[in-house]
Amino acid sequence: LFFGFISLLCVDGLQLFIPRVLKRGVDILAGPSASKPDLLGLSLAIVLIAIGVGLFRFGWRYLIIGFSRLLEQDLRNRIFGHVLAMDRAFFEKRSTGDIMAHASNDLSAIQMACGMGLVAAVDALVMSVAAIFFMMLINVKLTLIALLPMPILIFSTRILSKKLHHRFDLVQSQFALLTEFARNTIVSIRLIKAYTMEVLQEKRFEDIGKRYVRSNISVAIVQGFLFPAATFVGNVGMLLVLYYGGLLTIEGTISLGDFVAFVTYLYMLVWPMMAVGWVTNLAQRGYTSLRRVHTLMASKSLLPGSDEDYSPNLGQKEKRQSIKELISPLSFLFKNLTFTYPGSTKPSLEGISLELDRGLIGITGRTGSGKSTLCKLLARIYPVDDNSLFFGGRDINTIPVQEMRRLVGYVSQEAILFSDTIAANVEIGKTGASRKDIERAAKAAAIHDEIKHLAGGYDAHIGERGVTLSGGQRQRVVLARALLSHRPVLIIDDSLSALDVETEQKVFNGIKDYFHEKIVLIVSNRQKVLAQTDKILVLEQGILLAHGSHEMLLKDCTVYREMNQKQHLKQQ
């Protein structure tokens, strides 16, 4: 920036010498001693100035515009890192389109403001001050006359800039809506085609697009007033100079060369006047976008010891030591745990007190009983109160979130896959895993044989969100990912629901072999699965109704017994 502004000042300085050269040339021509060598010398001076201006202009463009691009890159990386560190509550409040708008349109506006906007502001300030200074050297009275229309520009800019700020904020919001609608439509394309909603979606997209265009036109209307206002002020000033300056030249108060130089400086002053409108536009856009980005970056995770406070640069030795300390003893302890979702008034879990040790643990209950909520709390997706949940004898809020998540393999109800190969999707569980390890995890998830029959096998691309796979296949690929990670705790949140009973039994057997002497929690309402677990938790409206073995619950828990009887009736 420093050298960029030095180059910019050199350009302005050289440009300010051109009217002096013209003044000298006009005065020579108006006098009796004009000669060819004098004119050649002045022409050579203008050529040298032009070369200097070209070189220094390249310098400031490379340095200052380059700075704005580096700033854009840094901000984009910071936004991306910040978004990755946020918790579930953050994403429940913000749409994907809104976040994408911050990383695209908003950053573009900031880059323009800190690039060309900064250049134009400094250039306009330097040129206007210097031009006015040289104009006053020629004639103070004529300079004051030339500047008479300036208050018109100041007044109009102040009024219009306020309107510009509000309207550009609306433009960015409309762009976020447009982006989110397009993203959501593409992601849900199979559903849209299944219900023949193409025409309806196209109409909705067109309506949102029209609102976005109208918002942009409202911005253009304000800009349309700014530029003509600046041009009008400049031209009125020129008109005054031509009249009063011409009179001063006729009277002999100033020379013809002075008059030409004065007009040239006034032309140089017209650019800063016009730049006021442009710079105001860029500054307001940049300020609006920067405020939006600042609001995004100011959001904090509700989880204590969030990812932002965690350093990923630990060595493998330190990581192993840290994990060893946390899993000895390997257990979860609940002490009167109560949890309410942000924005809700009714607790989703209430007064849960329990200890979970190594083994295979089933979690069951009616719809809305809090099964998934319990899993999300154990996976550190939502925050809990201090001294209500302990892991390895430590309050879970004293353990960095990233550290805790390295210990827990979480398979949610939604099978999340990327548009990549099957091997790459499984390997996410353990970066750098060998093909042998990947296949072993796939066999445990009972998906290996089906993968081998696909064209390309493990190297087959599965499309956006695993679109080429069935629901059951997607669930098992995600499970293989969790198994490959070989973490001390595995949570399966009803993510085997799309499997038939026989395949589910194969998966269950693979899990038992893979997670020997670890904590495995399986959310399910299938009695055949629950009967093979070491312990079962029964939830009812957020309360831990009972816990124990399958036989014990059939005997002592009415809710569990009724669920078992209903399944038997359905099977008959």
Coordinates of C-alpha atoms in Angstrom, one line a residue:
L1 CA 0.0 0.0 0.0
F2 CA 2.8 2.4 0.9
F3 CA 4.6 2.0 -2.4
G4 CA 1.3 1.9 -4.2
F5 CA 0.3 5.3 -2.8
I6 CA 3.8 6.7 -3.6
S7 CA 3.3 5.6 -7.2
L8 CA -0.2 7.2 -7.2
L9 CA 1.2 10.5 -5.9
C10 CA 3.9 10.4 -8.5
V11 CA 1.2 10.0 -11.2
D12 CA -0.8 13.0 -9.8
G13 CA 2.3 15.1 -9.5
L14 CA 3.4 14.5 -13.1
Q15 CA -0.1 15.2 -14.4
L16 CA -0.1 18.5 -12.6
F17 CA 3.0 19.6 -14.5
I18 CA 1.3 19.2 -17.9
P19 CA -0.8 22.4 -17.6
R20 CA 2.4 24.3 -16.6
V21 CA 4.1 23.0 -19.8
L22 CA 1.0 24.0 -21.8
K23 CA 1.0 27.5 -20.2
R24 CA 4.7 27.9 -21.2
G25 CA 4.0 26.8 -24.7
V26 CA 1.0 29.1 -25.2
D27 CA 2.9 32.1 -23.8
I28 CA 5.8 31.4 -26.1
L29 CA 3.4 31.2 -29.1
A30 CA 1.7 34.4 -28.0
G31 CA 5.0 36.2 -27.8
P32 CA 7.4 37.4 -30.5
S33 CA 10.2 34.9 -29.7
A34 CA 8.6 31.6 -30.4
S35 CA 11.0 29.0 -31.9
K36 CA 11.0 25.5 -33.1
P37 CA 13.5 24.2 -30.5
D38 CA 11.4 25.6 -27.7
L39 CA 8.3 23.8 -28.9
L40 CA 10.3 20.5 -29.5
G41 CA 11.6 20.8 -25.9
L42 CA 8.1 21.3 -24.5
S43 CA 6.8 18.4 -26.6
L44 CA 9.6 16.1 -25.4
A45 CA 8.8 17.1 -21.8
I46 CA 5.1 16.0 -22.3
V47 CA 6.3 12.7 -23.8
L48 CA 8.6 12.0 -20.8
I49 CA 5.8 12.9 -18.4
A50 CA 3.4 10.6 -20.3
I51 CA 6.0 7.7 -20.0
G52 CA 6.4 8.4 -16.3
V53 CA 2.7 8.5 -15.8
G54 CA 2.3 5.1 -17.6
L55 CA 5.0 3.4 -15.5
F56 CA 3.8 4.8 -12.1
R57 CA 0.1 4.1 -13.1
F58 CA 1.1 0.4 -13.7
G59 CA 2.8 0.5 -10.3
W60 CA -0.2 1.7 -8.3
R61 CA -2.6 -0.6 -10.1
Y62 CA -0.4 -3.6 -9.4
L63 CA 0.2 -2.7 -5.8
I64 CA -3.1 -1.3 -4.6
I65 CA -5.5 -3.4 -6.6
G66 CA -3.2 -6.4 -5.7
F67 CA -3.6 -5.4 -2.0
S68 CA -7.4 -5.4 -2.4
R69 CA -7.3 -8.9 -3.9
L70 CA -5.2 -10.2 -1.0
L71 CA -7.6 -8.6 1.4
E72 CA -10.5 -10.3 -0.4
Q73 CA -8.7 -13.7 -0.2
D74 CA -7.9 -13.2 3.5
L75 CA -11.5 -12.2 4.4
R76 CA -12.9 -15.1 2.4
N77 CA -10.6 -17.6 4.2
R78 CA -11.6 -16.1 7.6
I79 CA -15.3 -16.2 6.8
F80 CA -14.9 -19.9 5.7
G81 CA -13.0 -20.8 8.8
H82 CA -15.4 -19.0 11.0
V83 CA -18.4 -20.7 9.4
L84 CA -16.7 -24.2 9.9
A85 CA -16.3 -23.4 13.6
M86 CA -19.9 -22.5 14.2
D87 CA -22.5 -24.7 16.0
R88 CA -25.9 -26.0 14.9
A89 CA -27.7 -23.0 16.3
F90 CA -25.8 -20.7 13.9
F91 CA -26.9 -22.6 10.8
E92 CA -30.5 -22.8 12.0
K93 CA -30.6 -19.0 11.9
R94 CA -28.8 -18.4 8.6
S95 CA -29.5 -19.9 5.2
T96 CA -26.8 -21.2 2.9
G97 CA -27.6 -18.6 0.4
D98 CA -27.0 -15.8 2.9
I99 CA -23.6 -17.2 3.8
M100 CA -22.7 -17.6 0.1
A101 CA -23.8 -14.0 -0.5
H102 CA -21.3 -12.9 2.2
A103 CA -18.5 -14.8 0.5
S104 CA -19.3 -13.6 -3.0
N105 CA -21.3 -10.3 -3.5
D106 CA -20.3 -8.8 -0.1
L107 CA -16.6 -9.6 -0.6
S108 CA -16.7 -8.2 -4.1
A109 CA -18.1 -4.9 -2.8
I110 CA -15.4 -4.7 -0.1
Q111 CA -12.7 -5.5 -2.6
M112 CA -13.9 -2.7 -4.9
A113 CA -14.1 -0.2 -2.0
C114 CA -10.6 -1.1 -0.8
G115 CA -9.2 -1.2 -4.3
M116 CA -10.5 1.3 -6.9
G117 CA -12.6 3.1 -4.3
L118 CA -9.5 3.8 -2.2
V119 CA -7.5 4.8 -5.2
A120 CA -10.2 7.1 -6.5
A121 CA -10.7 8.7 -3.0
V122 CA -7.0 9.4 -2.6
D123 CA -6.5 10.5 -6.2
A124 CA -9.6 12.8 -6.0
L125 CA -8.4 14.3 -2.8
V126 CA -4.8 14.9 -4.0
M127 CA -5.8 16.1 -7.4
S128 CA -8.5 18.5 -6.1
V129 CA -6.3 20.0 -3.5
A130 CA -3.3 20.4 -5.9
A131 CA -5.5 21.7 -8.7
I132 CA -7.1 24.3 -6.5
F133 CA -3.7 25.3 -5.2
F134 CA -2.3 25.8 -8.7
M135 CA -5.5 27.6 -9.8
M136 CA -5.1 30.0 -6.8
L137 CA -1.5 30.7 -7.9
I138 CA -2.9 31.9 -11.2
N139 CA -5.8 34.0 -9.7
V140 CA -7.6 33.7 -6.4
K141 CA -10.8 35.5 -7.4
L142 CA -11.3 33.3 -10.5
T143 CA -10.7 30.2 -8.3
L144 CA -13.4 31.2 -5.9
I145 CA -15.8 31.8 -8.8
A146 CA -15.0 28.4 -10.2
L147 CA -15.8 26.7 -6.9
L148 CA -19.1 28.5 -6.3
P149 CA -21.3 25.5 -7.5
M150 CA -19.4 23.1 -5.1
P151 CA -22.0 23.3 -2.2
I152 CA -24.6 21.8 -4.6
L153 CA -22.5 18.7 -5.0
I154 CA -21.8 18.4 -1.3
F155 CA -25.5 18.7 -0.4
S156 CA -26.8 16.3 -3.0
T157 CA -24.1 13.7 -2.2
R158 CA -25.0 13.7 1.5
I159 CA -28.7 13.1 0.8
L160 CA -28.2 10.5 -1.9
S161 CA -25.5 8.5 0.0
K162 CA -28.0 7.7 2.8
K163 CA -30.5 6.4 0.3
L164 CA -27.7 4.4 -1.4
H165 CA -26.7 2.6 1.8
H166 CA -30.3 1.4 2.6
R167 CA -31.0 0.3 -1.0
F168 CA -27.7 -1.6 -1.4
D169 CA -28.4 -3.5 1.8
L170 CA -31.7 -4.6 0.3
V171 CA -29.8 -5.7 -2.9
Q172 CA -27.5 -7.9 -0.9
S173 CA -30.5 -9.5 1.0
Q174 CA -32.3 -10.1 -2.3
F175 CA -29.2 -11.7 -3.8
A176 CA -29.0 -14.0 -0.7
L177 CA -32.6 -15.1 -1.3
L178 CA -32.0 -15.7 -5.0
T179 CA -28.9 -17.8 -4.3
E180 CA -30.6 -19.9 -1.6
F181 CA -33.6 -20.6 -3.8
A182 CA -31.4 -21.7 -6.7
R183 CA -29.3 -23.9 -4.3
N184 CA -32.4 -25.4 -2.7
T185 CA -34.0 -26.1 -6.0
I186 CA -30.9 -27.9 -7.4
V187 CA -30.5 -30.0 -4.2
S188 CA -34.1 -31.0 -4.3
I189 CA -34.3 -31.6 -8.1
R190 CA -35.6 -35.2 -7.8
L191 CA -38.4 -34.1 -5.5
I192 CA -39.3 -31.3 -7.8
K193 CA -39.4 -33.6 -10.9
A194 CA -41.4 -36.2 -9.0
Y195 CA -44.1 -33.7 -8.2
T196 CA -43.8 -31.9 -11.6
M197 CA -43.0 -28.6 -9.9
E198 CA -40.7 -27.4 -12.7
V199 CA -43.0 -24.6 -13.9
L200 CA -43.9 -23.5 -10.4
Q201 CA -40.2 -23.3 -9.4
E202 CA -39.3 -21.4 -12.5
K203 CA -42.1 -18.9 -11.8
R204 CA -40.9 -18.5 -8.2
F205 CA -37.3 -18.0 -9.4
E206 CA -38.5 -15.5 -11.9
D207 CA -40.4 -13.5 -9.2
I208 CA -37.4 -13.5 -6.9
G209 CA -35.2 -12.4 -9.8
K210 CA -37.5 -9.6 -10.6
R211 CA -37.4 -8.3 -7.1
Y212 CA -33.6 -8.5 -7.2
V213 CA -33.6 -6.5 -10.5
R214 CA -35.9 -3.9 -9.0
S215 CA -33.6 -3.5 -6.0
N216 CA -30.6 -3.0 -8.3
I217 CA -32.6 -0.5 -10.4
S218 CA -33.4 1.5 -7.2
V219 CA -29.6 1.6 -6.5
A220 CA -29.0 2.7 -10.2
I221 CA -31.5 5.5 -9.8
V222 CA -29.5 7.0 -6.9
Q223 CA -26.3 6.5 -8.8
G224 CA -28.0 8.1 -11.8
F225 CA -28.4 11.3 -9.7
L226 CA -24.9 11.3 -8.2
F227 CA -23.0 11.3 -11.5
P228 CA -25.0 14.0 -13.3
A229 CA -24.9 16.2 -10.2
A230 CA -21.1 16.0 -10.2
T231 CA -20.9 16.6 -14.0
F232 CA -23.4 19.5 -13.6
V233 CA -21.2 21.2 -10.9
G234 CA -18.1 20.8 -13.0
N235 CA -19.7 22.2 -16.2
V236 CA -21.3 25.2 -14.3
G237 CA -17.8 25.9 -12.9
M238 CA -16.4 25.7 -16.5
L239 CA -19.0 28.1 -17.8
L240 CA -18.2 30.7 -15.1
V241 CA -14.5 30.4 -15.8
L242 CA -14.9 30.8 -19.5
Y243 CA -16.8 34.0 -19.0
Y244 CA -15.0 35.7 -16.1
G245 CA -11.6 34.2 -17.0
G246 CA -12.1 35.4 -20.6
L247 CA -12.8 38.9 -19.3
L248 CA -9.6 38.8 -17.1
T249 CA -7.6 37.7 -20.1
I250 CA -9.0 40.5 -22.3
E251 CA -8.2 43.0 -19.5
G252 CA -4.7 41.6 -19.3
T253 CA -5.0 40.6 -15.6
I254 CA -3.9 37.1 -16.6
S255 CA -2.0 35.9 -19.7
L256 CA -3.5 33.6 -22.4
G257 CA -1.2 30.9 -21.1
D258 CA -2.5 31.4 -17.6
F259 CA -6.1 31.1 -18.9
V260 CA -5.3 27.8 -20.8
A261 CA -3.5 26.4 -17.7
F262 CA -6.5 27.5 -15.5
V263 CA -9.0 25.7 -17.8
T264 CA -6.8 22.6 -17.8
Y265 CA -6.6 22.5 -14.0
L266 CA -10.4 23.0 -13.9
Y267 CA -10.8 20.0 -16.2
M268 CA -8.6 18.1 -13.7
L269 CA -10.9 19.2 -10.9
V270 CA -14.0 17.9 -12.8
W271 CA -12.7 14.4 -12.3
P272 CA -12.6 14.6 -8.5
M273 CA -16.1 16.1 -8.6
M274 CA -17.3 13.2 -10.6
A275 CA -15.3 10.8 -8.5
V276 CA -17.2 12.0 -5.4
G277 CA -20.3 10.2 -6.7
W278 CA -18.4 7.1 -7.7
V279 CA -16.4 6.9 -4.5
T280 CA -19.5 7.5 -2.4
N281 CA -21.2 4.6 -4.3
L282 CA -18.3 2.3 -3.7
A283 CA -17.8 3.4 -0.1
Q284 CA -21.5 2.9 0.7
R285 CA -21.5 -0.6 -0.9
G286 CA -18.3 -1.5 0.8
Y287 CA -19.5 -0.2 4.2
T288 CA -22.8 -2.1 3.9
S289 CA -21.1 -5.3 2.9
L290 CA -18.4 -4.9 5.6
R291 CA -21.1 -4.4 8.2
R292 CA -22.8 -7.6 7.1
V293 CA -19.5 -9.5 7.2
H294 CA -18.8 -8.1 10.6
T295 CA -22.2 -9.2 11.9
L296 CA -21.4 -12.7 10.6
M297 CA -17.9 -12.8 12.1
A298 CA -19.2 -11.4 15.4
S299 CA -21.5 -14.4 15.9
K300 CA -20.2 -16.8 18.5
S301 CA -20.6 -20.5 19.1
L302 CA -22.8 -21.4 22.1
L303 CA -20.5 -24.3 22.9
P304 CA -17.9 -23.5 25.6
G305 CA -14.4 -24.2 24.3
S306 CA -15.5 -24.0 20.7
D307 CA -13.4 -24.9 17.7
E308 CA -12.1 -21.4 17.4
D309 CA -10.2 -21.8 20.7
Y310 CA -8.8 -25.1 19.7
S311 CA -5.4 -25.5 18.1
P312 CA -5.3 -28.3 15.4
N313 CA -1.5 -28.2 15.3
L314 CA -1.0 -30.8 18.1
G315 CA 1.5 -33.5 17.2
Q316 CA 0.4 -37.1 17.0
K317 CA 2.1 -37.9 20.3
E318 CA 0.2 -35.1 22.1
K319 CA -3.1 -36.2 20.5
R320 CA -2.7 -39.8 21.6
Q321 CA -1.8 -38.7 25.2
S322 CA -4.8 -36.4 25.3
I323 CA -7.2 -39.1 24.1
K324 CA -5.7 -41.6 26.6
E325 CA -6.4 -39.2 29.4
L326 CA -10.0 -38.6 28.3
I327 CA -11.0 -42.2 27.8
S328 CA -9.7 -43.5 31.1
P329 CA -12.3 -44.3 32.4
L330 CA -14.4 -44.4 29.3
S331 CA -17.9 -43.3 30.5
F332 CA -20.6 -40.7 30.3
L333 CA -22.2 -39.5 33.4
F334 CA -25.5 -37.5 33.4
K335 CA -26.4 -35.4 36.5
N336 CA -29.9 -34.1 36.4
L337 CA -29.4 -33.1 32.7
T338 CA -32.0 -30.8 31.3
F339 CA -31.9 -29.3 27.8
T340 CA -34.1 -26.8 25.9
Y341 CA -33.5 -25.9 22.3
P342 CA -32.7 -22.3 21.5
G343 CA -35.9 -20.4 21.0
S344 CA -38.1 -23.0 22.7
T345 CA -39.7 -22.9 26.1
K346 CA -40.4 -26.6 26.7
P347 CA -37.4 -28.8 27.7
S348 CA -36.6 -31.6 25.2
L349 CA -34.8 -33.5 27.9
E350 CA -35.5 -33.1 31.6
G351 CA -33.8 -34.3 34.8
I352 CA -31.8 -37.2 33.3
S353 CA -29.4 -38.9 35.7
L354 CA -27.5 -41.9 34.5
E355 CA -24.0 -43.4 33.9
L356 CA -23.1 -45.1 30.6
D357 CA -20.1 -47.4 30.6
R358 CA -18.5 -49.5 27.8
G359 CA -20.8 -51.7 25.9
L360 CA -23.7 -51.8 23.4
I361 CA -26.5 -49.5 24.5
G362 CA -29.9 -49.1 22.9
I363 CA -32.0 -45.9 23.0
T364 CA -35.7 -46.2 22.3
G365 CA -38.9 -44.3 22.8
R366 CA -41.9 -42.9 21.0
T367 CA -41.6 -40.1 18.4
G368 CA -40.5 -36.9 20.0
S369 CA -39.3 -38.5 23.2
G370 CA -35.8 -36.9 22.9
K371 CA -33.7 -39.8 21.5
S372 CA -32.0 -37.7 18.8
T373 CA -31.6 -34.8 21.2
L374 CA -29.7 -37.0 23.6
C375 CA -27.4 -38.2 20.8
K376 CA -26.7 -34.6 19.6
L377 CA -25.7 -33.5 23.2
L378 CA -23.3 -36.5 23.4
A379 CA -21.8 -35.5 20.0
R380 CA -21.4 -31.9 21.3
I381 CA -23.7 -30.4 18.7
Y382 CA -25.6 -28.3 21.3
P383 CA -24.4 -26.9 24.6
V384 CA -25.3 -28.2 28.0
D385 CA -25.2 -26.6 31.5
D386 CA -22.1 -27.0 33.6
N387 CA -21.9 -30.0 35.8
S388 CA -24.7 -31.8 34.1
L389 CA -22.8 -34.0 31.7
F390 CA -19.4 -35.6 32.3
F391 CA -17.1 -37.7 30.1
G392 CA -14.2 -39.7 31.5
G393 CA -14.9 -38.0 34.9
R394 CA -14.5 -34.5 33.5
D395 CA -17.2 -31.9 33.0
I396 CA -17.8 -32.0 29.2
N397 CA -17.7 -28.2 29.1
T398 CA -14.0 -28.2 30.2
I399 CA -13.1 -30.4 27.1
P400 CA -12.5 -28.5 23.8
V401 CA -15.2 -29.3 21.4
Q402 CA -12.8 -30.4 18.7
E403 CA -11.1 -32.7 21.2
M404 CA -14.4 -34.3 22.2
R405 CA -15.5 -34.8 18.6
R406 CA -12.3 -36.7 17.8
L407 CA -13.5 -39.3 20.3
V408 CA -17.1 -39.6 19.1
G409 CA -18.2 -41.1 15.8
Y410 CA -21.7 -39.8 15.1
V411 CA -24.0 -41.2 12.4
S412 CA -27.0 -39.0 12.1
Q413 CA -30.4 -39.7 10.6
E414 CA -29.5 -37.8 7.4
A415 CA -26.8 -39.6 5.4
I416 CA -24.5 -36.8 4.3
L417 CA -22.4 -37.7 1.2
F418 CA -20.3 -35.6 -1.1
S419 CA -20.1 -35.7 -4.9
D420 CA -17.0 -37.8 -5.0
T421 CA -15.9 -41.5 -5.1
I422 CA -17.2 -44.0 -2.5
A423 CA -13.7 -44.5 -1.2
A424 CA -13.2 -40.7 -0.7
N425 CA -16.5 -40.5 1.2
V426 CA -15.5 -43.3 3.5
E427 CA -12.0 -42.0 3.9
I428 CA -13.3 -38.8 5.5
G429 CA -13.5 -40.8 8.7
K430 CA -9.7 -41.3 8.6
T431 CA -7.7 -39.2 6.2
G432 CA -4.9 -41.2 4.5
A433 CA -6.5 -44.6 5.3
S434 CA -5.4 -47.5 3.1
R435 CA -7.8 -49.2 0.7
K436 CA -7.6 -52.3 2.9
D437 CA -8.9 -50.4 5.9
I438 CA -11.7 -48.8 3.8
E439 CA -12.8 -52.2 2.6
R440 CA -12.7 -53.6 6.1
A441 CA -15.0 -50.8 7.4
A442 CA -17.3 -51.3 4.4
K443 CA -17.5 -55.1 5.1
A444 CA -18.4 -54.3 8.7
A445 CA -21.2 -52.0 7.4
A446 CA -22.4 -54.8 5.1
I447 CA -21.9 -52.6 2.0
H448 CA -18.7 -54.1 0.5
D449 CA -20.3 -56.6 -1.8
E450 CA -22.7 -54.0 -3.3
I451 CA -19.9 -51.6 -3.8
K452 CA -17.9 -54.2 -5.7
H453 CA -20.8 -54.7 -8.1
L454 CA -20.9 -51.0 -9.0
A455 CA -19.2 -49.8 -12.2
G456 CA -15.9 -48.6 -10.8
G457 CA -16.3 -50.2 -7.4
Y458 CA -14.8 -48.0 -4.7
D459 CA -13.8 -45.5 -7.3
A460 CA -17.3 -45.0 -8.5
H461 CA -18.6 -41.4 -8.3
I462 CA -21.9 -41.3 -6.4
G463 CA -23.1 -37.8 -7.5
E464 CA -24.5 -35.0 -5.4
R465 CA -25.5 -36.2 -1.9
G466 CA -25.0 -39.8 -3.1
V467 CA -27.9 -39.6 -5.6
T468 CA -26.9 -42.8 -7.4
L469 CA -27.2 -44.9 -4.3
S470 CA -30.3 -46.1 -2.5
G471 CA -31.3 -44.9 0.9
G472 CA -30.0 -48.0 2.6
Q473 CA -26.7 -47.9 0.7
R474 CA -26.1 -44.3 1.7
Q475 CA -26.7 -45.1 5.3
R476 CA -24.2 -47.9 5.2
V477 CA -21.5 -45.9 3.4
V478 CA -21.9 -43.2 6.1
L479 CA -21.7 -45.9 8.8
A480 CA -18.5 -47.3 7.2
R481 CA -17.0 -43.8 7.5
A482 CA -17.8 -43.8 11.2
L483 CA -16.4 -47.3 11.7
L484 CA -13.2 -46.4 9.8
S485 CA -12.6 -43.5 12.3
H486 CA -12.2 -46.1 15.1
R487 CA -13.3 -43.7 17.8
P488 CA -13.9 -44.8 21.4
V489 CA -17.6 -43.8 21.1
L490 CA -20.0 -44.5 18.3
I491 CA -23.5 -43.0 18.1
I492 CA -25.9 -44.4 15.5
D493 CA -29.0 -42.1 15.6
D494 CA -31.7 -44.2 13.9
S495 CA -29.6 -44.3 10.8
L496 CA -30.3 -47.9 9.8
S497 CA -34.0 -47.4 9.3
A498 CA -33.9 -47.9 5.5
L499 CA -32.4 -51.4 5.9
D500 CA -34.3 -54.7 5.8
V501 CA -34.2 -56.9 8.9
E502 CA -31.6 -59.3 7.4
T503 CA -29.2 -56.5 6.3
E504 CA -29.7 -54.7 9.6
Q505 CA -28.6 -57.9 11.5
K506 CA -25.4 -58.1 9.4
V507 CA -24.6 -54.5 10.1
F508 CA -25.3 -55.1 13.8
N509 CA -22.9 -58.0 13.9
G510 CA -20.3 -56.0 12.2
I511 CA -20.6 -53.2 14.7
K512 CA -20.3 -55.6 17.6
D513 CA -17.0 -56.9 16.2
Y514 CA -15.7 -53.5 15.3
F515 CA -16.4 -51.7 18.6
H516 CA -15.3 -54.3 21.2
E517 CA -14.8 -52.6 24.6
K518 CA -16.1 -49.2 23.5
I519 CA -19.3 -47.3 24.0
V520 CA -21.8 -47.9 21.2
L521 CA -25.2 -46.2 21.3
I522 CA -27.9 -47.3 18.8
V523 CA -31.2 -45.4 18.5
S524 CA -33.8 -47.8 17.3
N525 CA -37.4 -49.0 17.9
R526 CA -36.8 -52.4 16.4
Q527 CA -37.1 -55.0 19.2
K528 CA -34.8 -57.5 17.5
V529 CA -32.0 -55.0 17.6
L530 CA -32.7 -53.8 21.1
A531 CA -32.8 -57.3 22.4
Q532 CA -29.1 -57.8 21.5
T533 CA -27.8 -54.7 23.4
D534 CA -26.3 -54.8 26.9
K535 CA -28.6 -52.0 28.2
I536 CA -31.6 -50.1 26.9
L537 CA -32.7 -46.5 27.7
V538 CA -36.4 -45.8 27.4
L539 CA -37.3 -42.1 26.9
E540 CA -40.8 -40.6 27.1
Q541 CA -41.4 -36.9 26.5
G542 CA -37.8 -36.0 27.4
I543 CA -37.7 -38.0 30.6
L544 CA -35.7 -41.2 31.2
L545 CA -38.5 -43.5 32.0
A546 CA -36.5 -46.7 32.5
H547 CA -33.2 -48.4 31.7
G548 CA -32.0 -52.0 31.9
S549 CA -31.9 -55.2 29.8
H550 CA -34.5 -56.2 27.3
E551 CA -36.0 -58.9 29.6
M552 CA -36.1 -56.5 32.5
L553 CA -37.9 -53.8 30.6
L554 CA -40.4 -56.2 29.2
K555 CA -41.3 -57.1 32.7
D556 CA -41.1 -53.6 34.5
C557 CA -41.7 -50.9 31.8
T558 CA -45.2 -50.5 30.4
V559 CA -44.2 -48.3 27.5
Y560 CA -41.5 -50.6 26.3
R561 CA -43.8 -53.6 26.6
E562 CA -46.5 -51.9 24.6
M563 CA -44.0 -51.0 21.9
N564 CA -42.9 -54.6 21.8
Q565 CA -46.4 -55.9 21.5
K566 CA -47.3 -53.5 18.7
Q567 CA -44.3 -54.7 16.6
H568 CA -45.4 -58.3 17.1
L569 CA -48.9 -57.5 15.9
K570 CA -47.5 -55.7 12.8
Q571 CA -45.3 -58.7 12.0
Q572 CA -48.3 -61.0 12.2

